[in-house]
């Protein structure tokens, strides 16, 4: 077994081979040390979001073949947390109403101003807390417009910035001429402000261009003129509702009667050319004059000068007397005792501490709090540095209860599948589309991934009430006879396979149950569990996919020299019980080949394998691991020579006509037709082209949208039930009343190219 270890930055990936599923994490660290030259103390290993700890095994973390484990290298010395040297000072509340001249800049401390949030272009009421000079060489940052944030922020948040009012207190006696002598540019001045409605944002740094005196003058209708710039209230998302305050340029003024008035403006967001045109203003009695620098300064002693903004809650319109489970306690809806409410850090819903079940006596001291619905069971959470919780499922496995010290984790049958065949269901009879006769895989687990024979170890795949779908001929019984086009096969059972043993001597008779019964059902004859039966018409029986293993070379010359080879479709001719060489009763089956594709050991079959360029398929990373193990260069996986495929994929006349009729997918079919020369690989390209973007499977009951994308009908219906009325691939608006017409032509073609794929959908 081998895995990939990749550094957390993704710059280096190395293969670690000669591992077992039972390899301890501390042993893995030693192997990583040899490759990356990093001591185990500096290694932090992560797999699927979990930090891997010593004392556990790869099996505990379900690490599979060729999976990627991330490596984070600790620094030699972790820098200690250095507390901020800037004291957290706040101005005394008694001086909030007094304007203080800082000696620099155009605005005074405690002055009421409007500040623009550059991320959305709206203006909000604020108060100046301090005025400072930018450090030499520092450019005052300006955030780009990145969309509407949930909170009012602008520039760098300076909650703990020092507001040195003591040094600025002496500036109250200075005159404007003294400030002019300092010769500082306005661009070098930083205004430290605090939003009135968003105190949780703390003190925020602002530039002069985003600060102006507080708006105070309401303009009447007869004072408005086209081209005038004013401040209006507008909601970008819902224009009919109250929103934020923006600068605007009047475009049209229409008045048909005393009460019927219409005002349309261009919203100015601050940037050059950043304008939203033709916006209808709803609140005509609340149009403010834009104040300019030099206006009379206002403080809280002069009044609040507050404008109406959109309500924080759209459900109750911020009515303090009405109950609301959205902006207040979601249990009782009451707005009383706001200081006794907890806000869930997951769902963002509020709860009174006495409304919880069970209720809390006091507010918890924890920084994070989660409501009972969102809270995770801490007993199931594996924190960093902790070992995994005991698994009841793994504790019941034979490998956990046996006293054997044998390392069973190195076998390829133990690594598990890295992918699963979904093109046909697991109970599919007949060939698997895209897998020609003669395809060979190195390991049985690859045969399972291809969908030809699903079990990793078992010889027969089937269901006792349905039939058998595939079997592997591996020469497990010495009295089996293989003649190529037909062979005798011995059923399963009769061995002691208790614990984790996979081999054993015969110790009891076989019975016609389970997989033996499943294989007997493939015979075209009534089931007989005593004497067996012979088919009336052997070709009418159910097909069985047959895979020959290289392990059968000792009894058969038709077995491959390496790996596991798919040899086509066979039918059960007859089955019967007899006493085998082992001395116990066994069930025999005679299977005969019934496949149009030539057998891989015949001259025709060998020629076809050559034309298709078939060779032994290895798992990803296998050749690199083997070359590293044998210390051969290069250490990376050598590039395999691409064998030219001489046999093209043949289309029937009906398929060619159907492709021409499917005009909605003409572009996709043109792309697919370019891969006909790839032979069976043409079907793999078809899977990629006609894959549903929702379920990531071959599209079933396809709906071809107006934007030429194919989606499963059930997937699109699920999207519409979620009130998403756009194309899942490109987000083209389909509309709520979109009629889902199935592309029957495409469905017929897919059924012909992939027979049986719709059976399991």
XYZ file of C-alpha atoms in Angstrom:
761
model
C 0.000 0.000 0.000
C 1.163 3.533 -0.731
C -0.118 7.053 -0.090
C 0.764 10.570 -1.200
C 2.094 13.128 1.287
C 1.740 16.749 0.212
C 2.979 19.852 1.979
C 0.269 22.226 3.113
C 1.281 24.801 0.481
C 0.926 22.190 -2.266
C 4.436 22.751 -3.603
C 5.805 19.263 -2.940
C 4.124 15.867 -3.179
C 5.965 12.623 -2.492
C 4.942 8.964 -2.476
C 5.295 6.946 0.723
C 5.220 3.239 -0.065
C 5.569 -0.047 1.799
C 2.702 0.806 4.123
C -0.068 -1.242 5.661
C -3.549 -0.375 6.799
C -2.242 -1.174 10.288
C 0.719 1.214 10.045
C 0.917 3.406 13.141
C 1.000 7.165 12.704
C 4.318 7.359 14.541
C 5.777 4.891 12.025
C 4.422 7.016 9.198
C 6.171 10.056 10.681
C 9.503 8.235 10.518
C 9.001 7.462 6.833
C 8.072 11.090 6.191
C 11.226 12.175 8.023
C 13.339 10.151 5.586
C 11.695 11.813 2.593
C 11.062 15.408 3.720
C 13.854 15.626 6.347
C 11.403 16.925 8.944
C 11.551 15.623 12.504
C 8.394 13.954 13.861
C 8.028 16.743 16.441
C 7.661 19.287 13.624
C 5.075 17.271 11.684
C 1.351 17.942 11.752
C -0.515 15.477 9.543
C -4.062 16.061 8.303
C -6.429 13.748 6.467
C -9.966 14.729 5.508
C -10.107 17.491 8.081
C -8.739 15.415 10.961
C -5.361 15.840 12.602
C -3.656 12.451 12.748
C -2.346 11.545 16.184
C 0.173 8.986 17.408
C -1.226 5.705 18.626
C -3.771 5.479 15.797
C -3.420 3.552 12.532
C -4.171 4.399 8.914
C -7.134 2.045 9.199
C -8.557 4.148 12.042
C -8.593 7.217 9.772
C -9.859 5.190 6.759
C -6.852 6.192 4.664
C -7.186 4.562 1.253
C -4.816 3.607 -1.516
C -3.005 6.584 -3.073
C -4.909 9.027 -0.835
C -3.333 12.377 -0.005
C -2.199 13.239 3.528
C -1.298 16.883 4.128
C 1.873 17.820 5.986
C 2.142 21.050 7.963
C 5.662 21.770 9.186
C 5.835 23.473 12.557
C 8.325 26.300 12.995
C 11.301 25.717 15.254
C 10.139 28.286 17.796
C 6.592 29.514 18.066
C 6.628 33.303 18.614
C 4.930 34.232 21.875
C 1.784 36.225 21.711
C 2.780 39.855 22.074
C 0.077 42.056 23.537
C -0.596 45.349 21.887
C 1.532 48.144 23.243
C -1.131 50.700 22.432
C -3.274 51.401 25.502
C -7.019 51.133 25.091
C -8.186 54.531 26.165
C -11.548 56.155 25.678
C -12.361 59.836 25.921
C -14.312 60.865 29.004
C -18.033 61.000 28.429
C -18.261 64.438 30.008
C -16.371 65.948 27.071
C -18.562 64.410 24.326
C -20.663 67.568 23.974
C -17.679 69.924 23.750
C -15.991 70.556 20.414
C -12.212 70.250 20.694
C -9.955 71.751 18.047
C -7.138 69.254 17.392
C -5.041 71.878 15.640
C -5.018 69.977 12.355
C -7.625 69.187 9.760
C -10.987 70.706 8.945
C -13.112 68.972 11.597
C -13.055 69.026 15.365
C -13.208 66.257 17.921
C -16.802 65.382 18.986
C -18.185 67.031 15.839
C -21.197 65.332 14.229
C -20.433 64.337 10.661
C -21.584 62.045 7.858
C -19.153 59.341 6.739
C -19.271 57.337 3.545
C -18.853 53.571 3.505
C -16.791 53.103 0.350
C -17.903 49.477 0.013
C -21.504 50.489 -0.813
C -21.280 54.274 -1.316
C -23.853 55.161 1.362
C -23.516 57.840 4.061
C -23.989 57.151 7.775
C -24.120 59.389 10.843
C -20.917 59.396 12.875
C -18.980 61.354 15.463
C -15.299 62.278 15.284
C -13.346 60.723 18.154
C -9.851 61.900 17.268
C -7.771 63.510 14.511
C -4.199 62.391 13.858
C -1.492 62.591 11.235
C -0.685 59.542 9.158
C 2.790 58.131 9.941
C 5.493 59.309 7.586
C 5.495 57.308 4.369
C 2.161 55.606 5.137
C -0.695 55.912 2.683
C -4.118 56.072 4.256
C -5.833 52.889 3.021
C -9.047 53.005 1.072
C -11.039 49.813 0.724
C -12.303 48.951 -2.778
C -15.962 48.384 -3.399
C -16.422 44.679 -2.793
C -20.173 44.507 -2.266
C -22.510 45.186 0.576
C -21.071 44.100 3.932
C -23.230 43.028 6.857
C -21.800 45.771 9.069
C -20.704 49.357 8.447
C -16.923 49.215 8.125
C -14.542 51.429 6.243
C -10.755 51.267 6.342
C -8.866 49.677 9.224
C -10.795 48.949 12.398
C -8.966 50.519 15.294
C -10.845 49.370 18.382
C -7.722 49.627 20.493
C -6.160 52.675 18.897
C -4.997 55.292 21.332
C -7.061 58.459 21.376
C -4.536 60.754 22.999
C -6.868 63.505 24.060
C -4.583 64.856 26.720
C -2.052 66.023 24.182
C -4.811 67.426 22.012
C -6.463 69.228 24.858
C -3.969 72.059 24.663
C -4.978 72.755 21.094
C -8.296 74.333 22.168
C -6.596 77.694 22.565
C -4.973 77.574 19.151
C -6.399 79.635 16.308
C -6.959 78.645 12.699
C -3.846 80.551 11.698
C -1.786 78.409 14.054
C -3.138 75.281 12.361
C -2.226 76.691 8.973
C 1.368 77.127 10.075
C 1.733 73.354 10.517
C 1.633 73.044 6.693
C 0.163 69.556 6.561
C -1.835 68.350 3.600
C -5.406 67.215 4.219
C -4.582 63.902 2.556
C -2.158 63.100 5.369
C -4.786 63.524 8.095
C -6.693 60.581 9.562
C -10.114 61.092 11.141
C -10.996 58.520 13.789
C -14.793 58.207 13.770
C -17.444 56.054 15.403
C -20.755 55.272 13.694
C -23.840 56.249 15.685
C -25.909 53.214 14.662
C -23.051 50.694 14.599
C -21.013 51.144 17.791
C -19.893 47.503 17.606
C -17.512 48.490 14.804
C -15.497 50.572 17.233
C -13.285 53.411 16.058
C -12.676 53.479 12.300
C -10.095 55.463 10.328
C -11.410 57.701 7.530
C -9.971 59.985 4.857
C -11.093 63.573 4.365
C -12.861 62.770 1.086
C -15.231 60.393 2.924
C -16.138 62.827 5.735
C -18.391 65.904 5.603
C -20.557 67.930 8.011
C -23.780 66.340 9.242
C -26.765 66.944 6.937
C -29.343 69.162 8.646
C -31.430 71.002 6.039
C -34.534 69.380 4.517
C -35.384 70.714 1.044
C -38.952 71.425 -0.047
C -40.287 70.298 -3.426
C -40.234 73.849 -4.821
C -36.548 74.143 -3.907
C -35.522 71.173 -6.059
C -34.096 71.684 -9.541
C -32.894 69.377 -12.297
C -29.141 68.882 -12.003
C -29.059 69.661 -8.268
C -27.105 67.273 -6.049
C -28.942 66.224 -2.899
C -29.001 63.398 -0.334
C -31.855 60.898 -0.721
C -32.942 57.623 0.867
C -32.889 54.639 -1.493
C -32.969 50.845 -1.179
C -30.790 49.093 -3.767
C -32.359 45.666 -3.262
C -36.009 46.682 -2.769
C -36.578 50.169 -4.240
C -40.079 50.428 -2.732
C -38.760 50.173 0.838
C -36.641 52.466 2.995
C -32.905 51.973 2.662
C -29.636 53.876 3.139
C -28.707 57.477 2.332
C -26.894 58.275 -0.922
C -25.755 61.297 -2.866
C -27.920 61.797 -5.927
C -28.244 64.067 -8.949
C -31.792 65.057 -9.888
C -32.726 63.942 -13.407
C -36.470 64.591 -13.680
C -39.121 66.417 -11.624
C -42.715 65.545 -12.480
C -45.773 66.931 -10.653
C -49.220 66.201 -12.081
C -51.136 67.289 -8.979
C -50.573 68.519 -5.457
C -50.069 64.987 -4.154
C -48.900 63.169 -7.289
C -45.178 63.809 -7.599
C -42.334 61.833 -9.077
C -38.609 62.360 -8.587
C -35.997 60.397 -10.504
C -32.294 60.669 -9.765
C -28.915 59.179 -10.560
C -27.409 57.590 -7.441
C -23.760 58.663 -6.979
C -21.668 56.020 -5.215
C -18.476 58.057 -4.969
C -16.210 56.527 -7.580
C -15.610 58.042 -11.021
C -18.412 56.860 -13.264
C -19.882 54.810 -10.409
C -23.504 55.806 -10.972
C -26.839 53.991 -10.828
C -29.190 55.733 -13.219
C -32.931 56.381 -13.317
C -33.805 55.621 -9.682
C -37.235 56.613 -8.389
C -37.177 58.255 -4.961
C -39.992 57.161 -2.637
C -39.576 59.577 0.290
C -40.017 63.034 -1.213
C -40.390 64.760 2.166
C -36.932 63.624 3.292
C -34.517 65.145 0.791
C -31.500 66.715 2.456
C -29.118 69.359 1.275
C -25.510 68.179 0.903
C -23.395 70.077 3.409
C -19.920 71.188 2.342
C -16.747 71.762 4.320
C -16.909 74.968 6.312
C -20.501 74.560 7.478
C -21.306 75.366 11.090
C -19.982 72.459 13.224
C -22.542 70.503 15.218
C -22.114 68.569 18.451
C -24.448 66.367 20.460
C -25.346 69.449 22.505
C -27.065 70.887 19.406
C -29.258 67.809 18.965
C -29.075 64.376 17.374
C -29.798 65.358 13.743
C -30.752 61.766 12.961
C -32.204 60.631 9.646
C -34.566 57.699 9.182
C -32.960 54.610 7.691
C -34.281 51.217 6.736
C -35.516 49.156 9.692
C -33.159 46.526 11.046
C -35.997 43.977 10.935
C -38.228 43.650 7.879
C -40.762 41.538 9.739
C -41.767 43.855 12.571
C -40.427 47.096 11.042
C -38.453 47.644 14.261
C -41.663 48.278 16.213
C -40.633 48.141 19.895
C -44.140 47.161 21.021
C -44.698 44.157 18.726
C -43.344 40.682 19.372
C -40.943 39.341 16.762
C -39.125 36.011 16.706
C -36.683 37.218 14.048
C -35.070 40.248 15.683
C -35.814 39.294 19.310
C -36.081 36.096 21.314
C -37.025 33.346 18.866
C -38.860 31.478 21.648
C -41.163 34.116 23.129
C -40.676 36.960 20.637
C -40.481 39.507 23.442
C -38.166 42.493 23.172
C -37.819 42.997 26.901
C -34.606 42.258 28.814
C -32.286 42.753 25.863
C -29.347 42.450 28.250
C -30.510 38.927 29.089
C -30.456 37.704 25.489
C -27.881 35.378 23.937
C -27.088 35.389 20.221
C -26.274 32.006 18.670
C -23.000 32.158 16.749
C -24.301 29.604 14.224
C -27.915 30.504 13.319
C -27.675 34.128 14.568
C -30.977 33.837 16.471
C -31.556 35.448 19.873
C -32.665 33.646 23.050
C -33.591 34.885 26.509
C -31.580 32.921 29.031
C -34.809 32.102 30.889
C -36.489 30.863 27.670
C -33.885 28.170 27.110
C -34.556 24.557 28.039
C -33.076 24.169 30.581
C -32.893 27.882 31.457
C -29.622 29.582 32.363
C -29.131 31.587 35.527
C -26.540 33.996 34.133
C -24.911 34.963 30.855
C -22.121 32.430 30.074
C -18.537 33.650 30.136
C -17.665 31.749 26.948
C -16.830 33.875 23.945
C -18.824 31.606 21.611
C -22.304 30.316 22.402
C -24.568 27.995 20.415
C -28.250 27.298 20.854
C -29.454 23.746 21.618
C -30.292 23.164 17.940
C -26.882 24.214 16.605
C -24.691 22.909 19.412
C -22.615 19.844 18.560
C -22.223 16.981 20.980
C -18.822 17.718 22.499
C -18.391 14.066 23.396
C -18.305 13.233 19.668
C -15.961 16.054 18.668
C -12.317 15.093 18.176
C -10.213 18.121 19.039
C -6.696 18.720 17.786
C -4.302 16.563 19.750
C -6.958 14.049 20.820
C -7.229 10.460 19.679
C -10.197 9.168 17.737
C -13.309 8.011 19.561
C -13.814 4.264 19.786
C -15.835 2.956 16.851
C -18.456 0.327 17.708
C -18.439 -0.924 14.128
C -14.687 -1.475 14.023
C -14.715 -3.003 17.492
C -16.953 -5.810 16.193
C -14.719 -6.630 13.222
C -12.868 -9.978 13.281
C -9.575 -8.104 12.953
C -10.275 -6.369 16.276
C -11.212 -9.524 18.184
C -8.539 -11.916 16.898
C -5.383 -12.613 18.881
C -3.316 -13.040 15.720
C -0.402 -10.647 15.304
C -0.329 -11.040 11.529
C -0.356 -7.783 9.580
C -3.382 -8.182 7.347
C -3.373 -4.588 6.118
C -0.878 -4.921 3.258
C -3.171 -6.780 0.849
C -4.693 -4.884 -2.058
C -8.098 -6.311 -1.178
C -7.941 -4.354 2.094
C -7.291 -0.902 0.653
C -10.856 -0.360 -0.549
C -12.180 1.192 -3.733
C -11.001 4.657 -4.722
C -13.945 5.050 -7.124
C -17.174 3.249 -7.935
C -18.810 2.326 -11.224
C -22.075 4.222 -11.600
C -22.662 3.816 -15.321
C -24.616 0.611 -14.622
C -26.258 -0.598 -11.385
C -24.675 -3.319 -9.281
C -27.336 -5.832 -10.388
C -26.636 -5.300 -14.095
C -26.595 -8.344 -16.375
C -24.381 -8.403 -19.443
C -21.358 -6.372 -20.555
C -20.392 -3.099 -18.913
C -20.386 -0.293 -21.533
C -16.885 0.836 -22.396
C -15.150 -2.347 -21.161
C -14.139 -4.492 -24.166
C -13.194 -8.161 -23.960
C -9.494 -8.455 -23.176
C -9.336 -5.573 -20.692
C -6.860 -6.525 -17.959
C -6.373 -5.072 -14.490
C -3.503 -5.704 -12.122
C -5.625 -6.157 -8.975
C -9.110 -7.379 -8.161
C -10.001 -4.056 -6.560
C -9.639 -2.426 -9.990
C -12.058 -4.968 -11.461
C -14.504 -3.894 -8.766
C -13.980 -0.211 -9.573
C -14.706 -0.904 -13.249
C -18.012 -2.570 -12.307
C -17.164 -5.876 -14.021
C -17.015 -7.901 -10.774
C -17.987 -5.964 -7.654
C -16.723 -8.142 -4.746
C -13.076 -7.621 -3.772
C -12.532 -11.233 -2.707
C -15.623 -13.337 -3.403
C -15.654 -15.466 -6.527
C -19.369 -15.104 -7.342
C -21.352 -11.883 -7.409
C -25.112 -12.247 -7.303
C -28.295 -12.367 -5.274
C -29.922 -15.578 -4.154
C -33.375 -14.362 -5.240
C -32.283 -12.885 -8.564
C -29.237 -14.521 -10.136
C -25.505 -14.151 -10.667
C -23.994 -11.197 -12.500
C -20.303 -12.121 -12.647
C -17.708 -14.600 -11.411
C -13.930 -14.915 -11.222
C -12.191 -18.075 -12.429
C -9.064 -18.255 -10.263
C -8.411 -22.011 -10.061
C -9.352 -22.312 -6.433
C -10.267 -25.988 -6.889
C -7.795 -28.382 -8.456
C -10.479 -30.519 -10.116
C -11.876 -27.630 -12.166
C -11.537 -27.997 -15.948
C -11.005 -25.014 -18.261
C -11.370 -25.509 -22.025
C -11.537 -21.827 -22.921
C -14.963 -21.557 -24.542
C -16.424 -23.630 -21.733
C -15.308 -24.593 -18.239
C -16.523 -26.307 -15.117
C -16.799 -24.101 -12.069
C -17.043 -25.138 -8.420
C -19.428 -23.309 -6.118
C -18.546 -21.495 -2.919
C -18.694 -22.720 0.662
C -17.476 -25.801 2.469
C -14.453 -24.034 3.994
C -13.878 -22.608 7.453
C -13.365 -18.869 6.892
C -13.983 -17.730 10.454
C -12.101 -14.690 11.672
C -10.201 -12.908 8.919
C -8.994 -16.035 7.102
C -9.659 -16.100 3.385
C -8.403 -19.646 2.694
C -8.930 -22.957 4.420
C -9.340 -26.686 3.862
C -12.692 -28.238 3.033
C -14.391 -29.393 6.202
C -18.090 -29.717 5.292
C -20.424 -30.108 2.315
C -21.533 -27.283 0.071
C -25.209 -26.380 -0.197
C -27.188 -24.752 -2.986
C -27.748 -21.522 -1.072
C -26.567 -17.922 -1.244
C -24.188 -17.422 -4.204
C -24.464 -21.065 -5.315
C -28.205 -20.635 -5.639
C -27.724 -17.309 -7.445
C -25.521 -18.930 -10.103
C -28.014 -21.799 -10.514
C -30.797 -19.294 -11.245
C -28.923 -18.238 -14.395
C -29.611 -21.661 -15.905
C -32.656 -21.860 -18.187
C -34.273 -24.596 -16.103
C -36.384 -24.870 -12.945
C -34.325 -24.726 -9.766
C -33.475 -28.146 -8.294
C -31.470 -28.053 -5.066
C -31.127 -31.856 -4.856
C -30.075 -33.251 -8.238
C -29.266 -30.088 -10.166
C -30.659 -29.270 -13.622
C -29.718 -28.840 -17.287
C -30.923 -25.909 -19.358
C -33.516 -26.417 -22.068
C -31.859 -23.743 -24.220
C -28.543 -22.731 -22.740
C -28.388 -19.496 -24.773
C -31.656 -18.380 -23.171
C -30.084 -18.314 -19.712
C -29.019 -15.158 -17.926
C -25.569 -13.844 -18.922
C -22.604 -14.029 -16.558
C -19.509 -11.841 -16.901
C -16.399 -14.001 -16.500
C -13.034 -12.717 -15.280
C -10.012 -15.014 -15.428
C -7.275 -14.474 -12.857
C -3.579 -15.136 -13.326
C -3.813 -17.378 -10.250
C -5.516 -19.940 -12.486
C -2.393 -20.460 -14.612
C -1.598 -23.579 -12.609
C -4.683 -25.371 -13.962
C -5.489 -23.462 -17.174
C -3.505 -22.244 -20.148
C -6.272 -19.722 -20.927
C -5.638 -17.660 -17.797
C -3.654 -14.417 -18.245
C -0.017 -14.234 -17.277
C -0.613 -11.139 -15.150
C -3.597 -9.600 -13.422
C -7.283 -10.191 -14.042
C -8.745 -10.273 -17.559
C -12.334 -9.829 -18.669
C -13.155 -12.690 -21.062
C -16.734 -11.882 -22.029
C -20.209 -13.351 -21.475
C -20.873 -16.983 -20.518
C -24.115 -18.896 -19.918
C -24.810 -21.705 -17.415
C -25.440 -24.952 -19.322
C -26.080 -27.199 -16.320
C -25.252 -27.653 -12.637
C -25.057 -30.771 -10.458
C -23.742 -32.006 -7.084
C -20.857 -34.462 -6.770
C -18.155 -35.570 -4.354
C -14.976 -33.664 -5.096
C -11.356 -34.633 -4.590
C -11.592 -33.032 -1.179
C -13.997 -35.787 -0.117
C -16.945 -33.466 0.477
C -20.003 -32.612 -1.574
C -19.500 -29.711 -3.991
C -21.717 -28.127 -6.626
C -20.411 -28.055 -10.198
C -21.450 -25.663 -12.973
C -20.788 -25.958 -16.698
C -20.527 -22.545 -18.356
C -20.231 -21.960 -22.105
C -19.144 -18.779 -23.884
C -21.829 -16.778 -25.709
C -20.230 -13.503 -26.791
C -19.950 -11.765 -30.166
C -16.539 -10.336 -29.300
C -13.694 -12.782 -30.013
C -12.068 -14.535 -27.068
C -8.784 -12.893 -26.005
C -6.715 -16.075 -26.553
C -7.790 -16.501 -30.184
C -5.877 -14.894 -33.086
C -8.868 -12.630 -33.757
C -9.018 -11.627 -30.112
C -5.300 -10.921 -29.922
C -5.539 -8.800 -33.064
C -8.443 -6.829 -31.605
C -6.579 -6.267 -28.328
C -3.688 -4.901 -30.370
C -5.967 -2.606 -32.377
C -7.620 -1.280 -29.222
C -4.257 -0.778 -27.522
C -5.276 -2.760 -24.447
C -2.629 -3.441 -21.812
C -2.503 -4.181 -18.102
C -4.035 -1.321 -16.123
C -2.276 -0.359 -12.888
C -3.624 1.708 -9.980
C -2.570 5.375 -9.895
C 0.888 5.688 -8.358
C 1.601 1.937 -8.494
C 4.481 2.109 -10.996
C 6.062 5.012 -9.118
C 5.818 3.124 -5.831
C 7.356 0.008 -7.355
C 10.194 1.949 -8.971
C 10.965 3.676 -5.673
C 10.866 0.377 -3.845
C 13.367 -1.188 -6.236
C 15.475 2.002 -6.129
C 15.214 2.571 -9.842
C 15.296 5.958 -11.486
C 13.364 8.017 -12.172
C 11.502 8.159 -8.887
C 8.352 9.548 -10.480
C 5.905 7.472 -12.465
C 7.406 6.925 -15.924
C 5.310 8.188 -18.804
C 3.719 5.270 -20.586
C 3.890 5.145 -24.347
C 0.509 5.814 -25.876
C -0.471 2.916 -28.078
C -2.167 3.960 -31.282
C -5.744 2.685 -31.425
C -6.544 1.339 -34.873
C -10.192 0.298 -34.354
C -12.736 3.107 -34.382
C -16.093 3.072 -32.648
C -18.815 1.998 -35.080
C -22.154 3.807 -35.185
C -25.249 2.170 -36.594
C -27.347 3.908 -39.238
C -30.090 4.478 -36.673
C -27.643 6.106 -34.254
C -26.274 8.365 -36.990
C -29.798 9.475 -37.892
C -30.720 10.112 -34.248
C -27.586 12.217 -33.776
C -28.601 14.360 -36.749
C -32.111 14.726 -35.332
C -30.784 15.979 -31.975
C -30.197 19.510 -33.253
C -30.315 21.021 -29.748
C -27.033 19.258 -28.909
C -25.330 19.626 -32.301
C -22.273 21.290 -30.793
C -21.862 18.519 -28.211
C -22.269 15.776 -30.799
C -19.663 17.431 -33.037
C -17.238 17.290 -30.124
C -18.119 13.659 -29.418
C -17.722 12.584 -33.057
C -14.096 13.697 -32.978
C -13.417 10.845 -30.518
C -14.817 7.984 -32.606
C -11.272 7.012 -33.520
C -10.579 6.322 -29.823
C -12.556 3.076 -29.981
C -14.142 2.082 -26.633
C -12.749 5.287 -25.102
C -15.457 7.052 -27.112
C -17.949 6.017 -24.429
C -15.810 7.587 -21.697
C -15.868 10.853 -23.628
C -19.636 10.517 -23.930
C -19.908 10.226 -20.151
C -18.009 13.484 -19.711
C -19.949 15.400 -22.369
C -23.418 14.313 -21.240
C -22.842 14.412 -17.492
C -25.473 16.113 -15.349
C -23.944 19.052 -13.511
C -26.151 18.370 -10.462
C -25.733 14.653 -9.727
C -22.428 14.246 -11.610
C -23.809 11.137 -13.340
C -24.715 10.382 -16.933
C -27.835 12.422 -17.602
C -31.123 10.514 -17.275
C -34.419 11.696 -18.781
C -32.472 14.694 -20.094
C -33.892 18.197 -20.240
C -32.015 20.229 -22.859
C -32.312 23.877 -21.805
C -32.435 26.891 -24.113
C -28.790 27.508 -23.222
C -27.875 24.028 -24.597
C -27.153 22.307 -21.295
C -28.449 18.853 -20.362
C -29.812 18.204 -16.869
C -31.639 15.223 -15.381
C -35.360 15.879 -15.134
C -35.439 14.931 -11.457
C -32.443 17.179 -10.721
C -34.062 20.173 -12.416
C -37.354 19.510 -10.622
C -35.487 19.420 -7.311
C -33.898 22.766 -8.179
C -37.282 24.306 -8.986
C -38.739 23.005 -5.717
C -35.976 24.951 -3.983
C -37.189 28.042 -5.907
C -34.046 28.187 -8.028
C -35.290 28.873 -11.548
C -31.961 29.128 -13.342
C -29.892 26.705 -15.380
C -27.704 24.701 -12.967
C -24.766 24.941 -15.375
C -24.665 28.608 -16.431
C -27.345 30.304 -14.240
C -29.340 31.377 -17.288
C -32.801 32.441 -16.121
C -35.314 29.768 -17.163
C -38.310 31.325 -15.476
C -40.692 29.953 -12.903
C -43.094 28.638 -15.582
C -40.424 26.831 -17.608
C -41.831 23.713 -19.326
C -39.546 20.693 -18.881
C -39.708 18.818 -22.179
C -37.655 15.635 -22.135
C -35.166 15.172 -24.973
C -36.346 11.706 -26.004
C -33.899 11.497 -28.913
C -30.933 11.916 -26.589
C -32.400 9.392 -24.136
C -32.713 6.756 -26.896
C -29.092 7.308 -27.905
C -27.811 7.029 -24.343
C -29.787 3.819 -23.817
C -28.141 2.356 -26.904
C -24.624 3.464 -25.989
C -24.995 2.503 -22.317
C -27.471 -0.395 -22.167
C -28.812 -0.903 -18.671
C -27.671 2.421 -17.224
C -31.228 3.686 -16.731
C -32.203 0.529 -14.837
C -30.828 1.788 -11.551
C -31.919 5.425 -11.881
